[in-house]
Amino acid sequence: AQSVTQLGSHVSVSEGALVLLRCNYSSSVPPYLFWYVQYPNQGLQLLLKYTSAATLVKGINGFEAEFKKSETSFHLTKPSAHMSDAAEYFCAVSGNTGRRALTFGSGTRLQVQP
Amino acid sequence: DGGITQSPKYLFRKEGQNVTLSCEQNLNHDAMYWYRQDPGQGLRLIYYSQIVNDFQKGDIAEGYSVSREKKESFPLTVTSAQKNPTAFYLCASSIAFMNTEAFFGQGTRLTVV
């Protein structure tokens, strides 16, 4: 069965600092991986997705993520945090066989300090 | 504008009552999903539908029911059998049920008192 683990339920950074949100996946087949962002009381918005093409994926709002098969990781980064990045971030995985509906991690809440 | 519409945004019900949450999409997507969100638990899959007139149980289907009579609609009924129904419910759709991103509605916050 596929799953994702997000390390750190809360991450706090200063404005202008590097953002690093961690995601590790478990899948018996090459996965499709996604990062979503959620602002309070809203739905989820897709930031970026990995679909077995380039291992470094660029998304919206300056975010990017790198797929590392050897580490089973798909960490989300942004070079310089902005106050508007404060939100909850979810990593998700979809397998190529069996269950294909997205399986989500438990989320990481990002705080950006002025 | 194309998108997914969930209504209402806030819903209050008395314990023991069934309640139906609406989800409509005009994206012409085949697949639709219902997720439940609780603090610190991420999103958990309740039901999904790969195509009209078909649906499958997800991880936490007990106490919930769905229908998919039209491609654009996937209502969720929270029944009195659901032991802890207070939560944030998210509907999503995807163009196909195979490794494509899901698009989400704005959610319905259900509070049972």
Short mmCIF file of C-alpha atoms in Angstrom, two decimals:
data_model
loop_
_atom_site.label_atom_id
_atom_site.label_comp_id
_atom_site.label_asym_id
_atom_site.label_seq_id
_atom_site.Cartn_x
_atom_site.Cartn_y
_atom_site.Cartn_z
CA ALA A 1 0.00 0.00 0.00
CA GLN A 2 1.19 3.49 -0.73
CA SER A 3 1.69 6.10 1.98
CA VAL A 4 3.45 9.37 2.69
CA THR A 5 5.04 10.66 5.87
CA GLN A 6 5.52 14.35 6.49
CA LEU A 7 8.16 15.05 9.10
CA GLY A 8 7.26 17.98 11.30
CA SER A 9 3.66 19.03 11.84
CA HIS A 10 4.78 22.64 12.36
CA VAL A 11 7.65 24.52 10.75
CA SER A 12 8.52 28.13 11.52
CA VAL A 13 10.86 30.26 9.42
CA SER A 14 11.74 33.93 9.19
CA GLU A 15 10.67 35.96 6.21
CA GLY A 16 13.37 35.63 3.54
CA ALA A 17 14.71 32.34 4.92
CA LEU A 18 14.79 29.00 3.15
CA VAL A 19 11.65 26.87 3.39
CA LEU A 20 12.12 23.09 3.59
CA LEU A 21 9.13 20.81 4.11
CA ARG A 22 9.88 17.11 4.25
CA CYS A 23 7.96 14.26 2.63
CA ASN A 24 8.90 10.60 2.41
CA TYR A 25 6.82 8.11 0.47
CA SER A 26 6.26 4.41 0.46
CA SER A 27 5.16 2.76 -2.74
CA SER A 28 5.82 -0.60 -4.35
CA VAL A 29 5.77 0.94 -7.80
CA PRO A 30 7.10 4.23 -9.16
CA PRO A 31 4.77 6.79 -7.66
CA TYR A 32 3.16 9.97 -8.79
CA LEU A 33 3.75 12.62 -6.11
CA PHE A 34 2.03 15.90 -5.40
CA TRP A 35 2.32 18.89 -3.09
CA TYR A 36 -0.79 20.87 -2.21
CA VAL A 37 -1.28 24.05 -0.18
CA GLN A 38 -4.30 24.88 1.96
CA TYR A 39 -5.18 28.28 3.39
CA PRO A 40 -7.54 28.43 6.41
CA ASN A 41 -11.06 27.17 5.73
CA GLN A 42 -10.36 26.64 2.06
CA GLY A 43 -9.83 23.75 -0.29
CA LEU A 44 -6.48 22.47 -1.51
CA GLN A 45 -4.54 24.02 -4.36
CA LEU A 46 -1.95 22.09 -6.35
CA LEU A 47 1.59 23.45 -6.00
CA LEU A 48 3.43 20.93 -8.14
CA LYS A 49 3.49 17.29 -9.24
CA TYR A 50 6.05 14.64 -10.11
CA THR A 51 5.09 12.22 -12.87
CA SER A 52 8.36 10.38 -13.60
CA ALA A 53 9.74 12.98 -15.97
CA ALA A 54 12.33 15.42 -14.54
CA THR A 55 13.32 14.73 -10.94
CA LEU A 56 13.38 18.44 -10.09
CA VAL A 57 9.90 19.84 -10.37
CA LYS A 58 9.08 23.52 -10.34
CA GLY A 59 5.71 24.70 -9.17
CA ILE A 60 3.77 27.84 -8.51
CA ASN A 61 4.73 30.65 -6.12
CA GLY A 62 8.46 29.85 -6.37
CA PHE A 63 8.23 26.37 -4.84
CA GLU A 64 10.08 23.35 -6.14
CA ALA A 65 10.57 19.74 -5.10
CA GLU A 66 13.13 17.08 -5.91
CA PHE A 67 12.28 13.41 -6.32
CA LYS A 68 15.00 11.20 -4.83
CA LYS A 69 14.30 7.54 -5.39
CA SER A 70 17.26 6.37 -3.28
CA GLU A 71 15.90 8.30 -0.30
CA THR A 72 12.20 7.79 -1.15
CA SER A 73 11.80 11.52 -0.61
CA PHE A 74 10.02 14.41 -2.27
CA HIS A 75 10.89 17.44 -0.15
CA LEU A 76 9.39 20.85 -0.92
CA THR A 77 11.63 23.92 -0.93
CA LYS A 78 11.49 27.64 -1.54
CA PRO A 79 14.62 29.80 -1.40
CA SER A 80 13.04 32.78 0.31
CA ALA A 81 9.90 32.66 2.43
CA HIS A 82 7.21 35.29 2.12
CA MET A 83 4.54 36.11 4.65
CA SER A 84 1.91 34.93 2.19
CA ASP A 85 3.43 31.41 2.26
CA ALA A 86 1.98 30.80 5.72
CA ALA A 87 -0.43 27.91 5.22
CA GLU A 88 -0.71 24.15 5.60
CA TYR A 89 1.08 21.96 3.08
CA PHE A 90 0.20 18.42 2.14
CA CYS A 91 2.22 15.82 0.32
CA ALA A 92 0.24 13.17 -1.58
CA VAL A 93 1.00 9.99 -3.50
CA SER A 94 -0.82 8.07 -6.20
CA GLY A 95 0.23 4.61 -7.32
CA ASN A 96 0.26 3.12 -10.77
CA THR A 97 -1.65 0.03 -9.76
CA GLY A 98 -4.41 -0.80 -7.37
CA ARG A 99 -5.64 2.21 -5.47
CA ARG A 100 -5.01 5.29 -7.51
CA ALA A 101 -6.89 7.85 -5.45
CA LEU A 102 -4.53 10.25 -3.75
CA THR A 103 -3.21 9.30 -0.30
CA PHE A 104 -2.28 12.33 1.78
CA GLY A 105 0.24 12.94 4.51
CA SER A 106 -0.84 14.50 7.78
CA GLY A 107 0.25 17.97 6.72
CA THR A 108 2.82 20.56 7.81
CA ARG A 109 1.76 23.97 9.00
CA LEU A 110 4.22 26.64 7.90
CA GLN A 111 4.58 29.81 9.97
CA VAL A 112 6.50 32.76 8.58
CA GLN A 113 7.83 35.21 11.13
CA PRO A 114 8.43 38.85 10.17
CA ASP B 1 -15.47 29.63 -14.73
CA GLY B 2 -14.85 25.90 -14.40
CA GLY B 3 -14.54 24.44 -10.97
CA ILE B 4 -15.97 22.47 -8.11
CA THR B 5 -18.73 23.89 -5.98
CA GLN B 6 -19.49 22.62 -2.52
CA SER B 7 -22.48 23.82 -0.62
CA PRO B 8 -23.16 24.93 1.98
CA LYS B 9 -19.86 26.21 3.36
CA TYR B 10 -21.06 25.81 6.96
CA LEU B 11 -23.65 23.31 8.14
CA PHE B 12 -25.06 22.67 11.57
CA ARG B 13 -27.12 19.62 12.43
CA LYS B 14 -28.51 17.96 15.50
CA GLU B 15 -27.16 14.62 16.56
CA GLY B 16 -29.10 11.75 15.01
CA GLN B 17 -30.06 13.59 11.84
CA ASN B 18 -28.88 12.66 8.39
CA VAL B 19 -27.38 15.47 6.33
CA THR B 20 -26.40 15.69 2.66
CA LEU B 21 -23.44 17.69 1.40
CA SER B 22 -23.54 18.89 -2.18
CA CYS B 23 -20.69 18.69 -4.67
CA GLU B 24 -21.00 19.82 -8.28
CA GLN B 25 -18.28 20.10 -10.93
CA ASN B 26 -18.33 21.57 -14.42
CA LEU B 27 -14.86 20.39 -15.40
CA ASN B 28 -16.18 17.35 -17.27
CA HIS B 29 -14.10 15.12 -15.00
CA ASP B 30 -14.83 11.42 -14.81
CA ALA B 31 -13.57 10.78 -11.28
CA MET B 32 -14.83 12.37 -8.07
CA TYR B 33 -13.84 11.96 -4.43
CA TRP B 34 -14.89 12.81 -0.90
CA TYR B 35 -12.29 13.40 1.79
CA ARG B 36 -12.68 14.14 5.46
CA GLN B 37 -10.20 16.44 7.18
CA ASP B 38 -9.56 16.49 10.94
CA PRO B 39 -6.83 18.51 12.65
CA GLY B 40 -3.48 16.71 12.57
CA GLN B 41 -4.79 13.80 10.49
CA GLY B 42 -4.51 15.07 6.97
CA LEU B 43 -7.18 14.02 4.49
CA ARG B 44 -8.83 10.63 4.63
CA LEU B 45 -10.73 9.14 1.73
CA ILE B 46 -14.41 8.43 2.35
CA TYR B 47 -15.73 7.41 -1.07
CA TYR B 48 -14.66 7.75 -4.68
CA SER B 49 -16.28 7.37 -8.06
CA GLN B 50 -14.34 6.53 -11.19
CA ILE B 51 -17.26 7.06 -13.52
CA VAL B 52 -20.95 7.89 -13.41
CA ASN B 53 -23.16 5.22 -11.80
CA ASP B 54 -20.17 3.68 -10.05
CA PHE B 55 -18.60 4.36 -6.66
CA GLN B 56 -16.31 2.60 -4.20
CA LYS B 57 -15.65 2.79 -0.47
CA GLY B 58 -12.53 4.52 0.70
CA ASP B 59 -10.75 4.16 4.02
CA ILE B 60 -13.48 5.52 6.31
CA ALA B 61 -16.80 4.84 4.56
CA GLU B 62 -18.73 3.68 7.63
CA GLY B 63 -21.62 6.01 8.39
CA TYR B 64 -21.52 7.67 4.98
CA SER B 65 -23.30 7.11 1.68
CA VAL B 66 -22.97 8.57 -1.83
CA SER B 67 -24.59 8.49 -5.23
CA ARG B 68 -23.30 9.29 -8.72
CA GLU B 69 -26.31 9.55 -10.97
CA LYS B 70 -24.88 12.40 -13.02
CA LYS B 71 -21.33 13.01 -14.13
CA GLU B 72 -21.21 16.46 -12.58
CA SER B 73 -22.71 15.61 -9.18
CA PHE B 74 -21.46 13.50 -6.26
CA PRO B 75 -23.46 14.20 -3.09
CA LEU B 76 -22.37 12.81 0.27
CA THR B 77 -24.84 11.85 2.99
CA VAL B 78 -23.59 11.77 6.55
CA THR B 79 -25.89 9.39 8.36
CA SER B 80 -26.74 9.08 12.03
CA ALA B 81 -24.52 5.97 12.09
CA GLN B 82 -21.40 8.12 11.73
CA LYS B 83 -20.11 8.33 15.29
CA ASN B 84 -18.09 11.52 15.01
CA PRO B 85 -19.39 13.52 12.05
CA THR B 86 -18.08 16.97 12.99
CA ALA B 87 -15.30 17.68 10.48
CA PHE B 88 -14.28 19.57 7.36
CA TYR B 89 -15.40 17.75 4.21
CA LEU B 90 -13.65 18.21 0.90
CA CYS B 91 -14.89 17.14 -2.51
CA ALA B 92 -12.47 16.72 -5.38
CA SER B 93 -12.45 15.61 -9.00
CA SER B 94 -9.88 14.51 -11.55
CA ILE B 95 -9.98 14.09 -15.29
CA ALA B 96 -9.42 10.36 -14.93
CA PHE B 97 -8.85 7.87 -12.15
CA MET B 98 -5.21 7.34 -12.92
CA ASN B 99 -2.36 9.40 -11.55
CA THR B 100 -3.68 12.82 -12.32
CA GLU B 101 -3.98 15.67 -9.92
CA ALA B 102 -7.22 16.25 -8.10
CA PHE B 103 -8.98 19.60 -8.05
CA PHE B 104 -10.70 20.54 -4.82
CA GLY B 105 -13.79 22.44 -3.81
CA GLN B 106 -13.77 24.98 -0.98
CA GLY B 107 -15.06 22.50 1.57
CA THR B 108 -18.04 22.20 3.89
CA ARG B 109 -17.57 22.47 7.63
CA LEU B 110 -20.12 20.27 9.35
CA THR B 111 -20.84 20.72 13.03
CA VAL B 112 -23.12 18.30 14.80
CA VAL B 113 -24.49 19.44 18.14
#
